[in-house]
mmCIF file of C-alpha atoms (C1' of nucleotides) in Angstrom:
data_model
loop_
_atom_site.group_PDB
_atom_site.id
_atom_site.type_symbol
_atom_site.label_atom_id
_atom_site.label_comp_id
_atom_site.label_asym_id
_atom_site.label_seq_id
_atom_site.Cartn_x
_atom_site.Cartn_y
_atom_site.Cartn_z
ATOM 1 C CA UNK S 17 42.822 -22.446 55.781
ATOM 2 C CA UNK S 18 42.934 -19.975 52.969
ATOM 3 C CA UNK S 19 45.226 -17.052 52.555
ATOM 4 C CA UNK S 20 45.259 -13.786 54.381
ATOM 5 C CA UNK S 21 42.593 -11.240 53.443
ATOM 6 C CA UNK S 22 42.606 -9.524 50.120
ATOM 7 C CA UNK S 23 43.328 -5.859 49.534
ATOM 8 C CA UNK S 24 42.078 -3.248 51.984
ATOM 9 C CA UNK S 25 38.892 -2.084 50.360
ATOM 10 C CA UNK S 26 38.144 0.486 53.038
ATOM 11 C CA UNK S 27 40.949 2.819 52.033
ATOM 12 C CA UNK S 28 40.911 2.554 48.270
ATOM 13 C CA UNK S 29 40.081 5.151 45.660
ATOM 14 C CA UNK S 30 37.418 4.559 43.072
ATOM 15 C CA UNK S 31 36.518 6.223 39.842
ATOM 16 C CA UNK S 32 38.699 7.779 37.224
ATOM 17 C CA UNK S 33 42.444 7.428 37.490
ATOM 18 C CA UNK S 34 44.582 10.538 37.814
ATOM 19 C CA UNK S 35 47.732 11.104 35.791
ATOM 20 C CA UNK S 36 49.770 10.704 38.923
ATOM 21 C CA UNK S 37 48.214 7.328 39.674
ATOM 22 C CA UNK S 38 48.824 6.230 36.106
ATOM 23 C CA UNK S 39 52.443 7.249 36.318
ATOM 24 C CA UNK S 40 52.951 5.435 39.590
ATOM 25 C CA UNK S 41 51.489 2.288 38.128
ATOM 26 C CA UNK S 42 53.555 2.548 34.959
ATOM 27 C CA UNK S 43 56.734 3.172 36.894
ATOM 28 C CA UNK S 44 56.114 0.276 39.198
ATOM 29 C CA UNK S 45 55.350 -2.195 36.424
ATOM 30 C CA UNK S 46 58.333 -1.004 34.399
ATOM 31 C CA UNK S 47 60.538 -1.703 37.386
ATOM 32 C CA UNK S 48 58.979 -4.907 38.659
ATOM 33 C CA UNK S 49 56.891 -6.297 35.839
ATOM 34 C CA UNK S 50 53.278 -7.413 35.823
ATOM 35 C CA UNK S 51 51.754 -9.755 38.340
ATOM 36 C CA UNK S 52 51.230 -9.847 42.099
ATOM 37 C CA UNK S 53 48.310 -7.475 41.725
ATOM 38 C CA UNK S 54 47.370 -7.944 45.321
ATOM 39 C CA UNK S 55 50.561 -6.490 46.697
ATOM 40 C CA UNK S 56 51.127 -4.050 43.859
ATOM 41 C CA UNK S 57 49.016 -1.103 45.087
ATOM 42 C CA UNK S 58 50.789 -0.879 48.410
ATOM 43 C CA UNK S 59 54.197 -1.391 46.863
ATOM 44 C CA UNK S 60 53.499 1.219 44.213
ATOM 45 C CA UNK S 61 52.018 3.672 46.688
ATOM 46 C CA UNK S 62 48.554 3.540 45.183
ATOM 47 C CA UNK S 63 45.290 3.727 47.080
ATOM 48 C CA UNK S 64 43.619 1.313 44.699
ATOM 49 C CA UNK S 65 42.755 -2.330 44.912
ATOM 50 C CA UNK S 66 44.852 -4.737 42.903
ATOM 51 C CA UNK S 67 41.977 -5.561 40.666
ATOM 52 C CA UNK S 68 41.584 -1.940 39.683
ATOM 53 C CA UNK S 69 45.312 -1.657 38.976
ATOM 54 C CA UNK S 70 45.239 -4.704 36.785
ATOM 55 C CA UNK S 71 42.288 -3.412 34.811
ATOM 56 C CA UNK S 72 43.826 0.004 34.361
ATOM 57 C CA UNK S 73 47.074 -1.504 33.134
ATOM 58 C CA UNK S 74 45.550 -4.058 30.808
ATOM 59 C CA UNK S 75 42.926 -1.812 29.285
ATOM 60 C CA UNK S 76 44.646 1.508 29.177
ATOM 61 C CA UNK S 77 48.308 1.746 30.134
ATOM 62 C CA UNK S 78 49.905 -1.256 28.494
ATOM 63 C CA UNK S 79 52.480 -0.015 25.981
ATOM 64 C CA UNK S 80 51.510 -2.481 23.274
ATOM 65 C CA UNK S 81 47.955 -1.224 23.024
ATOM 66 C CA UNK S 82 46.783 -0.053 19.663
ATOM 67 C CA UNK S 83 44.814 3.105 20.216
ATOM 68 C CA UNK S 84 42.526 4.643 17.677
ATOM 69 C CA UNK S 85 39.707 3.612 15.418
ATOM 70 C CA UNK S 86 39.060 0.075 14.319
ATOM 71 C CA UNK S 87 39.708 -0.633 10.677
ATOM 72 C CA UNK S 88 37.179 -2.209 8.336
ATOM 73 C CA UNK S 89 39.300 -5.323 8.385
ATOM 74 C CA UNK S 90 39.202 -5.480 12.155
ATOM 75 C CA UNK S 91 35.442 -4.980 12.050
ATOM 76 C CA UNK S 92 35.011 -7.977 9.805
ATOM 77 C CA UNK S 93 37.296 -10.111 11.942
ATOM 78 C CA UNK S 94 35.333 -9.235 15.037
ATOM 79 C CA UNK S 95 32.062 -10.032 13.321
ATOM 80 C CA UNK S 96 33.336 -13.356 12.104
ATOM 81 C CA UNK S 97 34.825 -14.317 15.426
ATOM 82 C CA UNK S 98 31.718 -13.241 17.288
ATOM 83 C CA UNK S 99 29.607 -15.402 15.031
ATOM 84 C CA UNK S 100 31.796 -18.308 16.061
ATOM 85 C CA UNK S 101 32.598 -17.586 19.667
ATOM 86 C CA UNK S 102 29.757 -15.435 20.898
ATOM 87 C CA UNK S 103 30.595 -12.962 23.649
ATOM 88 C CA UNK S 104 34.003 -14.455 24.311
ATOM 89 C CA UNK S 105 35.652 -11.077 24.192
ATOM 90 C CA UNK S 106 38.959 -12.221 25.548
ATOM 91 C CA UNK S 107 39.273 -14.887 22.880
ATOM 92 C CA UNK S 108 38.330 -12.398 20.209
ATOM 93 C CA UNK S 109 40.823 -9.911 21.608
ATOM 94 C CA UNK S 110 43.447 -12.610 21.450
ATOM 95 C CA UNK S 111 43.156 -12.554 17.676
ATOM 96 C CA UNK S 112 43.464 -8.796 17.409
ATOM 97 C CA UNK S 113 46.906 -7.677 18.559
ATOM 98 C CA UNK S 114 46.826 -4.444 20.493
ATOM 99 C CA UNK S 115 43.122 -4.589 21.245
ATOM 100 C CA UNK S 116 41.658 -5.412 24.635
ATOM 101 C CA UNK S 117 38.590 -7.425 25.436
ATOM 102 C CA UNK S 118 37.001 -4.397 27.058
ATOM 103 C CA UNK S 119 37.665 -2.273 23.997
ATOM 104 C CA UNK S 120 36.225 -4.858 21.649
ATOM 105 C CA UNK S 121 33.223 -5.384 23.886
ATOM 106 C CA UNK S 122 32.502 -1.659 23.934
ATOM 107 C CA UNK S 123 33.079 -1.369 20.221
ATOM 108 C CA UNK S 124 30.740 -4.243 19.575
ATOM 109 C CA UNK S 125 27.995 -2.728 21.675
ATOM 110 C CA UNK S 126 28.328 0.761 20.263
ATOM 111 C CA UNK S 127 29.223 0.225 16.603
ATOM 112 C CA UNK S 128 29.113 -3.282 15.246
ATOM 113 C CA UNK S 129 25.719 -4.160 16.630
ATOM 114 C CA UNK S 130 24.259 -1.248 14.736
ATOM 115 C CA UNK S 131 26.247 -2.088 11.656
ATOM 116 C CA UNK S 132 24.845 -5.620 11.601
ATOM 117 C CA UNK S 133 21.332 -4.452 12.251
ATOM 118 C CA UNK S 134 21.631 -2.050 9.338
ATOM 119 C CA UNK S 135 22.602 -5.048 7.224
ATOM 120 C CA UNK S 136 19.496 -6.821 8.447
ATOM 121 C CA UNK S 137 21.475 -9.267 10.561
ATOM 122 C CA UNK S 138 20.683 -10.135 14.132
ATOM 123 C CA UNK S 139 23.877 -9.351 16.059
ATOM 124 C CA UNK S 140 23.322 -12.150 18.545
ATOM 125 C CA UNK S 141 22.451 -14.983 16.207
ATOM 126 C CA UNK S 142 24.166 -13.615 13.082
ATOM 127 C CA UNK S 143 21.122 -14.642 11.131
ATOM 128 C CA UNK S 144 18.925 -12.435 9.016
ATOM 129 C CA UNK S 145 16.346 -10.962 11.307
ATOM 130 C CA UNK S 146 13.468 -12.523 9.341
ATOM 131 C CA UNK S 147 15.177 -15.123 7.222
ATOM 132 C CA UNK S 148 15.637 -18.859 7.199
ATOM 133 C CA UNK S 149 18.519 -20.713 8.735
ATOM 134 C CA UNK S 150 19.925 -21.456 5.350
ATOM 135 C CA UNK S 151 19.807 -17.843 4.370
ATOM 136 C CA UNK S 152 21.437 -17.018 7.641
ATOM 137 C CA UNK S 153 24.482 -19.015 6.778
ATOM 138 C CA UNK S 154 24.712 -17.371 3.418
ATOM 139 C CA UNK S 155 24.289 -13.929 4.906
ATOM 140 C CA UNK S 156 26.845 -14.448 7.643
ATOM 141 C CA UNK S 157 29.321 -15.877 5.258
ATOM 142 C CA UNK S 158 30.916 -12.647 4.158
ATOM 143 C CA UNK S 159 33.640 -14.416 2.281
ATOM 144 C CA UNK S 160 32.589 -14.979 -1.275
ATOM 145 C CA UNK S 161 35.170 -17.708 -1.597
ATOM 146 C CA UNK S 162 33.547 -20.016 0.900
ATOM 147 C CA UNK S 163 31.736 -23.020 -0.408
ATOM 148 C CA UNK S 164 28.523 -24.634 0.803
ATOM 149 C CA UNK S 165 29.285 -26.581 3.926
ATOM 150 C CA UNK S 166 28.457 -30.132 4.754
ATOM 151 C CA UNK S 167 29.670 -32.152 7.674
ATOM 152 C CA UNK S 168 28.463 -35.209 9.486
ATOM 153 C CA UNK S 169 25.642 -34.214 11.772
ATOM 154 C CA UNK S 170 27.162 -35.513 14.983
ATOM 155 C CA UNK S 171 30.782 -34.763 14.445
ATOM 156 C CA UNK S 172 32.752 -31.604 14.752
ATOM 157 C CA UNK S 173 36.153 -31.806 13.213
ATOM 158 C CA UNK S 174 39.413 -30.033 13.253
ATOM 159 C CA UNK S 175 41.100 -30.271 9.966
ATOM 160 C CA UNK S 176 44.644 -29.035 10.000
ATOM 161 C CA UNK S 177 45.718 -30.851 6.907
ATOM 162 C CA UNK S 178 46.542 -27.906 4.751
ATOM 163 C CA UNK S 179 48.670 -26.241 7.348
ATOM 164 C CA UNK S 180 52.292 -26.382 6.414
ATOM 165 C CA UNK S 181 53.776 -25.036 9.612
ATOM 166 C CA UNK S 182 52.486 -24.409 13.065
ATOM 167 C CA UNK S 183 52.114 -20.886 14.263
ATOM 168 C CA UNK S 184 53.206 -19.760 17.701
ATOM 169 C CA UNK S 185 49.608 -19.036 18.482
ATOM 170 C CA UNK S 186 47.749 -21.863 16.965
ATOM 171 C CA UNK S 187 44.524 -22.907 15.503
ATOM 172 C CA UNK S 188 41.226 -23.311 17.179
ATOM 173 C CA UNK S 189 37.903 -24.665 16.214
ATOM 174 C CA UNK S 190 34.469 -23.909 17.429
ATOM 175 C CA UNK S 191 31.429 -26.034 17.746
ATOM 176 C CA UNK S 192 27.928 -25.448 18.994
ATOM 177 C CA UNK S 193 26.895 -23.392 21.984
ATOM 178 C CA UNK S 194 27.061 -26.308 24.346
ATOM 179 C CA UNK S 195 30.731 -26.778 23.640
ATOM 180 C CA UNK S 196 31.822 -23.202 23.699
ATOM 181 C CA UNK S 197 31.568 -22.981 27.456
ATOM 182 C CA UNK S 198 33.931 -25.857 27.757
ATOM 183 C CA UNK S 199 36.727 -24.227 25.876
ATOM 184 C CA UNK S 200 38.590 -23.250 28.964
ATOM 185 C CA UNK S 201 39.094 -26.886 29.702
ATOM 186 C CA UNK S 202 39.929 -27.709 26.174
ATOM 187 C CA UNK S 203 42.890 -29.882 25.650
ATOM 188 C CA UNK S 204 44.250 -31.880 22.871
ATOM 189 C CA UNK S 205 44.765 -35.511 23.310
ATOM 190 C CA UNK S 206 45.892 -38.077 20.950
ATOM 191 C CA UNK S 207 43.126 -40.169 19.629
ATOM 192 C CA UNK S 208 43.362 -43.787 18.883
ATOM 193 C CA UNK S 209 45.771 -44.354 16.102
ATOM 194 C CA UNK S 210 42.930 -45.234 13.814
ATOM 195 C CA UNK S 211 41.535 -41.811 13.230
ATOM 196 C CA UNK S 212 38.673 -41.972 10.858
ATOM 197 C CA UNK S 213 39.407 -39.246 8.386
ATOM 198 C CA UNK S 214 36.107 -39.596 6.684
ATOM 199 C CA UNK S 215 34.398 -38.273 9.772
ATOM 200 C CA UNK S 216 36.370 -35.135 9.525
ATOM 201 C CA UNK S 217 36.353 -34.368 5.940
ATOM 202 C CA UNK S 218 33.129 -35.366 4.364
ATOM 203 C CA UNK S 219 29.937 -36.667 5.773
ATOM 204 C CA UNK S 220 27.189 -38.769 4.419
ATOM 205 C CA UNK S 221 24.577 -36.605 6.078
ATOM 206 C CA UNK S 222 24.372 -33.216 4.514
ATOM 207 C CA UNK S 223 23.242 -30.474 6.766
ATOM 208 C CA UNK S 224 22.936 -26.732 6.650
ATOM 209 C CA UNK S 225 24.895 -25.286 9.497
ATOM 210 C CA UNK S 226 24.670 -22.192 11.552
ATOM 211 C CA UNK S 227 27.949 -20.316 11.752
ATOM 212 C CA UNK S 228 28.724 -21.775 15.162
ATOM 213 C CA UNK S 229 28.132 -25.240 13.926
ATOM 214 C CA UNK S 230 30.419 -24.892 11.026
ATOM 215 C CA UNK S 231 33.686 -26.609 11.169
ATOM 216 C CA UNK S 232 36.064 -23.800 11.327
ATOM 217 C CA UNK S 233 39.699 -23.574 10.813
ATOM 218 C CA UNK S 234 41.509 -20.467 11.760
ATOM 219 C CA UNK S 235 44.843 -20.524 10.203
ATOM 220 C CA UNK S 236 47.534 -18.164 11.280
ATOM 221 C CA UNK S 237 51.050 -17.855 10.126
ATOM 222 C CA UNK S 238 54.099 -16.096 11.426
ATOM 223 C CA UNK S 239 53.398 -12.968 9.419
ATOM 224 C CA UNK S 240 50.087 -12.585 11.116
ATOM 225 C CA UNK S 241 51.629 -12.498 14.537
ATOM 226 C CA UNK S 242 54.207 -10.080 13.335
ATOM 227 C CA UNK S 243 51.509 -7.468 13.508
ATOM 228 C CA UNK S 244 49.496 -7.787 10.339
ATOM 229 C CA UNK S 245 46.049 -9.219 10.253
ATOM 230 C CA UNK S 246 45.483 -12.040 7.885
ATOM 231 C CA UNK S 247 42.865 -14.071 9.551
ATOM 232 C CA UNK S 248 41.281 -16.708 7.457
ATOM 233 C CA UNK S 249 38.128 -18.412 8.508
ATOM 234 C CA UNK S 250 37.307 -21.309 6.330
ATOM 235 C CA UNK S 251 35.733 -24.664 6.360
ATOM 236 C CA UNK S 252 37.766 -27.765 6.892
ATOM 237 C CA UNK S 253 37.295 -29.480 3.621
ATOM 238 C CA UNK S 254 39.398 -32.426 2.585
ATOM 239 C CA UNK S 255 42.866 -31.514 1.518
ATOM 240 C CA UNK S 256 45.694 -33.576 0.125
ATOM 241 C CA UNK S 257 48.148 -34.842 2.675
ATOM 242 C CA UNK S 258 51.157 -32.712 3.192
ATOM 243 C CA UNK S 259 54.571 -33.611 2.087
ATOM 244 C CA UNK S 260 55.652 -33.241 5.691
ATOM 245 C CA UNK S 261 53.634 -36.301 6.493
ATOM 246 C CA UNK S 262 51.711 -34.422 9.152
ATOM 247 C CA UNK S 263 48.040 -35.025 8.934
ATOM 248 C CA UNK S 264 46.114 -33.626 11.839
ATOM 249 C CA UNK S 265 42.512 -34.362 12.255
ATOM 250 C CA UNK S 266 40.088 -34.926 15.028
ATOM 251 C CA UNK S 267 36.498 -35.448 15.774
ATOM 252 C CA UNK S 268 34.252 -35.671 18.776
ATOM 253 C CA UNK S 269 30.648 -36.149 19.419
ATOM 254 C CA UNK S 270 28.600 -33.037 19.719
ATOM 255 C CA UNK S 271 25.613 -35.102 20.710
ATOM 256 C CA UNK S 272 26.989 -35.857 24.146
ATOM 257 C CA UNK S 273 28.256 -32.599 25.518
ATOM 258 C CA UNK S 274 29.382 -34.242 28.736
ATOM 259 C CA UNK S 275 31.662 -36.457 26.773
ATOM 260 C CA UNK S 276 33.271 -33.455 25.254
ATOM 261 C CA UNK S 277 36.061 -32.472 27.548
ATOM 262 C CA UNK S 278 38.515 -31.486 24.930
ATOM 263 C CA UNK S 279 39.472 -31.311 21.362
ATOM 264 C CA UNK S 280 41.349 -34.305 20.268
ATOM 265 C CA UNK S 281 43.998 -34.175 17.699
ATOM 266 C CA UNK S 282 46.148 -36.879 16.331
ATOM 267 C CA UNK S 283 48.574 -37.483 13.608
ATOM 268 C CA UNK S 284 47.502 -40.128 11.221
ATOM 269 C CA UNK S 285 50.939 -40.134 9.751
ATOM 270 C CA UNK S 286 53.973 -41.412 11.652
ATOM 271 C CA UNK S 287 55.508 -38.856 13.998
ATOM 272 C CA UNK S 288 57.684 -36.595 12.016
ATOM 273 C CA UNK S 289 59.158 -33.433 13.499
ATOM 274 C CA UNK S 290 58.198 -30.169 11.915
ATOM 275 C CA UNK S 291 59.895 -26.915 12.741
ATOM 276 C CA UNK S 292 57.621 -24.326 14.240
ATOM 277 C CA UNK S 293 57.884 -20.712 13.369
ATOM 278 C CA UNK S 294 59.315 -19.976 16.789
ATOM 279 C CA UNK S 295 62.128 -22.408 16.292
ATOM 280 C CA UNK S 296 60.684 -25.186 18.375
ATOM 281 C CA UNK S 297 60.101 -28.571 16.887
ATOM 282 C CA UNK S 298 56.727 -30.204 16.924
ATOM 283 C CA UNK S 299 56.189 -33.876 16.867
ATOM 284 C CA UNK S 300 52.821 -35.183 15.989
ATOM 285 C CA UNK S 301 50.985 -33.621 18.897
ATOM 286 C CA UNK S 302 50.492 -30.002 19.714
ATOM 287 C CA UNK S 303 48.855 -28.425 22.693
ATOM 288 C CA UNK S 304 46.481 -25.711 21.703
ATOM 289 C CA UNK S 305 45.429 -25.009 25.247
ATOM 290 C CA UNK S 306 47.029 -21.641 25.534
ATOM 291 C CA UNK S 307 44.847 -20.443 22.761
ATOM 292 C CA UNK S 308 41.779 -21.643 24.477
ATOM 293 C CA UNK S 309 41.677 -19.821 27.736
ATOM 294 C CA UNK S 310 45.196 -20.022 29.044
ATOM 295 C CA UNK S 311 47.672 -17.221 29.011
ATOM 296 C CA UNK S 312 49.581 -16.839 25.815
ATOM 297 C CA UNK S 313 52.412 -19.296 25.714
ATOM 298 C CA UNK S 314 51.307 -21.090 28.836
ATOM 299 C CA UNK S 315 50.784 -24.767 28.523
ATOM 300 C CA UNK S 316 48.192 -26.585 30.517
ATOM 301 C CA UNK S 317 48.883 -29.414 32.896
ATOM 302 C CA UNK S 318 48.311 -31.925 30.165
ATOM 303 C CA UNK S 319 51.104 -30.643 28.027
ATOM 304 C CA UNK S 320 54.769 -30.010 28.330
ATOM 305 C CA UNK S 321 57.705 -28.722 26.410
ATOM 306 C CA UNK S 322 60.755 -30.912 26.533
ATOM 307 C CA UNK S 323 63.858 -30.196 24.533
ATOM 308 C CA UNK S 324 61.956 -27.751 22.427
ATOM 309 C CA UNK S 325 59.242 -30.225 21.603
ATOM 310 C CA UNK S 326 55.645 -29.690 22.537
ATOM 311 C CA UNK S 327 54.087 -32.863 23.815
ATOM 312 C CA UNK S 328 50.909 -34.157 25.266
ATOM 313 C CA UNK S 329 51.713 -36.014 28.468
ATOM 314 C "C1'" DA R 13 23.490 30.152 26.533
ATOM 315 C "C1'" DA R 14 21.041 26.577 28.916
ATOM 316 C "C1'" DG R 15 18.789 22.262 29.141
ATOM 317 C "C1'" DC R 16 18.192 17.816 27.540
ATOM 318 C "C1'" DG R 17 19.100 13.466 25.198
ATOM 319 C "C1'" DT R 18 22.315 10.308 23.370
ATOM 320 C "C1'" DG R 19 26.571 7.820 22.449
ATOM 321 C "C1'" DG R 20 31.148 6.370 23.756
ATOM 322 C "C1'" DC R 21 34.036 4.444 26.891
ATOM 323 C "C1'" DA R 22 36.513 3.765 31.308
ATOM 324 C "C1'" DA R 23 35.754 1.556 35.357
ATOM 325 C "C1'" DC R 24 33.233 -1.262 38.541
ATOM 326 C "C1'" DC R 25 30.772 -5.485 40.003
ATOM 327 C "C1'" DG R 26 29.881 -10.198 40.545
ATOM 328 C "C1'" DC R 27 31.001 -14.670 39.336
ATOM 329 C "C1'" DA R 28 33.730 -18.877 38.222
ATOM 330 C "C1'" DG R 29 37.821 -21.513 38.004
ATOM 331 C "C1'" DG R 30 42.319 -22.217 39.703
ATOM 332 C "C1'" DC R 31 45.387 -22.529 43.268
ATOM 333 C "C1'" DA R 32 47.650 -21.776 47.853
ATOM 334 C "C1'" DT R 33 47.229 -22.820 52.534
ATOM 335 C "C1'" DG J 4 39.648 -32.422 51.339
ATOM 336 C "C1'" DA J 5 38.074 -27.904 52.817
ATOM 337 C "C1'" DT J 6 38.547 -23.212 52.799
ATOM 338 C "C1'" DG J 7 39.181 -18.882 50.936
ATOM 339 C "C1'" DC J 8 42.066 -15.749 48.125
ATOM 340 C "C1'" DC J 9 43.668 -14.504 43.282
ATOM 341 C "C1'" DT J 10 42.945 -13.863 38.631
ATOM 342 C "C1'" DG J 11 40.422 -13.265 34.616
ATOM 343 C "C1'" DC J 12 36.114 -12.699 32.365
ATOM 344 C "C1'" DG J 13 31.603 -10.815 30.876
ATOM 345 C "C1'" DG J 14 27.901 -7.748 32.108
ATOM 346 C "C1'" DT J 15 26.667 -3.380 33.729
ATOM 347 C "C1'" DT J 16 27.047 1.282 35.348
ATOM 348 C "C1'" DG J 17 28.047 5.989 35.377
ATOM 349 C "C1'" DC J 18 30.599 9.878 33.798
ATOM 350 C "C1'" DC J 19 31.653 12.949 30.147
ATOM 351 C "C1'" DA J 20 31.527 14.985 25.607
ATOM 352 C "C1'" DC J 21 28.819 16.234 21.955
ATOM 353 C "C1'" DG J 22 24.816 17.550 19.274
ATOM 354 C "C1'" DC J 23 20.245 19.174 19.026
ATOM 355 C "C1'" DT J 24 16.461 22.159 20.394
#
DNA sequence: AAGCGTGGCAACCGCAGGCAT
DNA sequence: GATGCCTGCGGTTGCCACGCT
């Protein structure tokens, strides 16, 4: 059997929250912390359902929320991330400290959509509204530093080779539409020891890619998570191996979406611990799951932290 | 000043995946 | 293994403020 019934919906308030309700919720969470949303309303003396309390807290009352207008920089980040992730507002919000998914979603619908349309860009496809696919890539690529992209047609790669240290919140990569929906299940597994680097770095089949098809590396460093925004979206082109000996790369077939159950990463160099910015030590495998649908800092069942080392089981 | 239209945003709704029983 | 709740997510709704006529 399942659990006992959910919150009493018959005796709950709806609509706008009053100041008193807000204060009750704040006081309760300050005293007891977040979580247990089901029992929270009763315990806090609120005639609301737990879901409503959670939403109110996350979207409006949380102390770490950044209120106020979005900056130009944030606009561009949202546009770039949306071109890669689509309407994955929570993932986009995860890259913008202090912003909520709801806020970004509303902002997208009310401001950015119009902004893109005024640029002649379709906000859904991020292509010029009457242009070619090739022009679309050029138009969406707002960074003048990016180079023309070529990758093997059936391989999507993660190329972490120019990353010198691992951030607390790590890197992710995005493939085509068919893979995006699978991100929640995304895990990193070690590939066979014989990772074929050529698949990841340079292909024999040149192809013009849509933004979502591009191989994307989002590199973050400690400074970024300290509050600044320094998001870099770039293409995973071949880079010299690092002096650390760490050489992450991966590939998977985009042709068989069923076969894609995760992003695979492996070290082509011998395991060699590298200090993370949070003080932990990373061997040659890192779980990126918490970036891809799990709560921040929460590892999935496939990963563990033992003695300060992140491992794939 | 009143009526109307529009935009912004908080909140709700329904669904899916995960997990407890 | 089956059932059903919990949580989180994306889409949608509805209220309110503001500007225009």
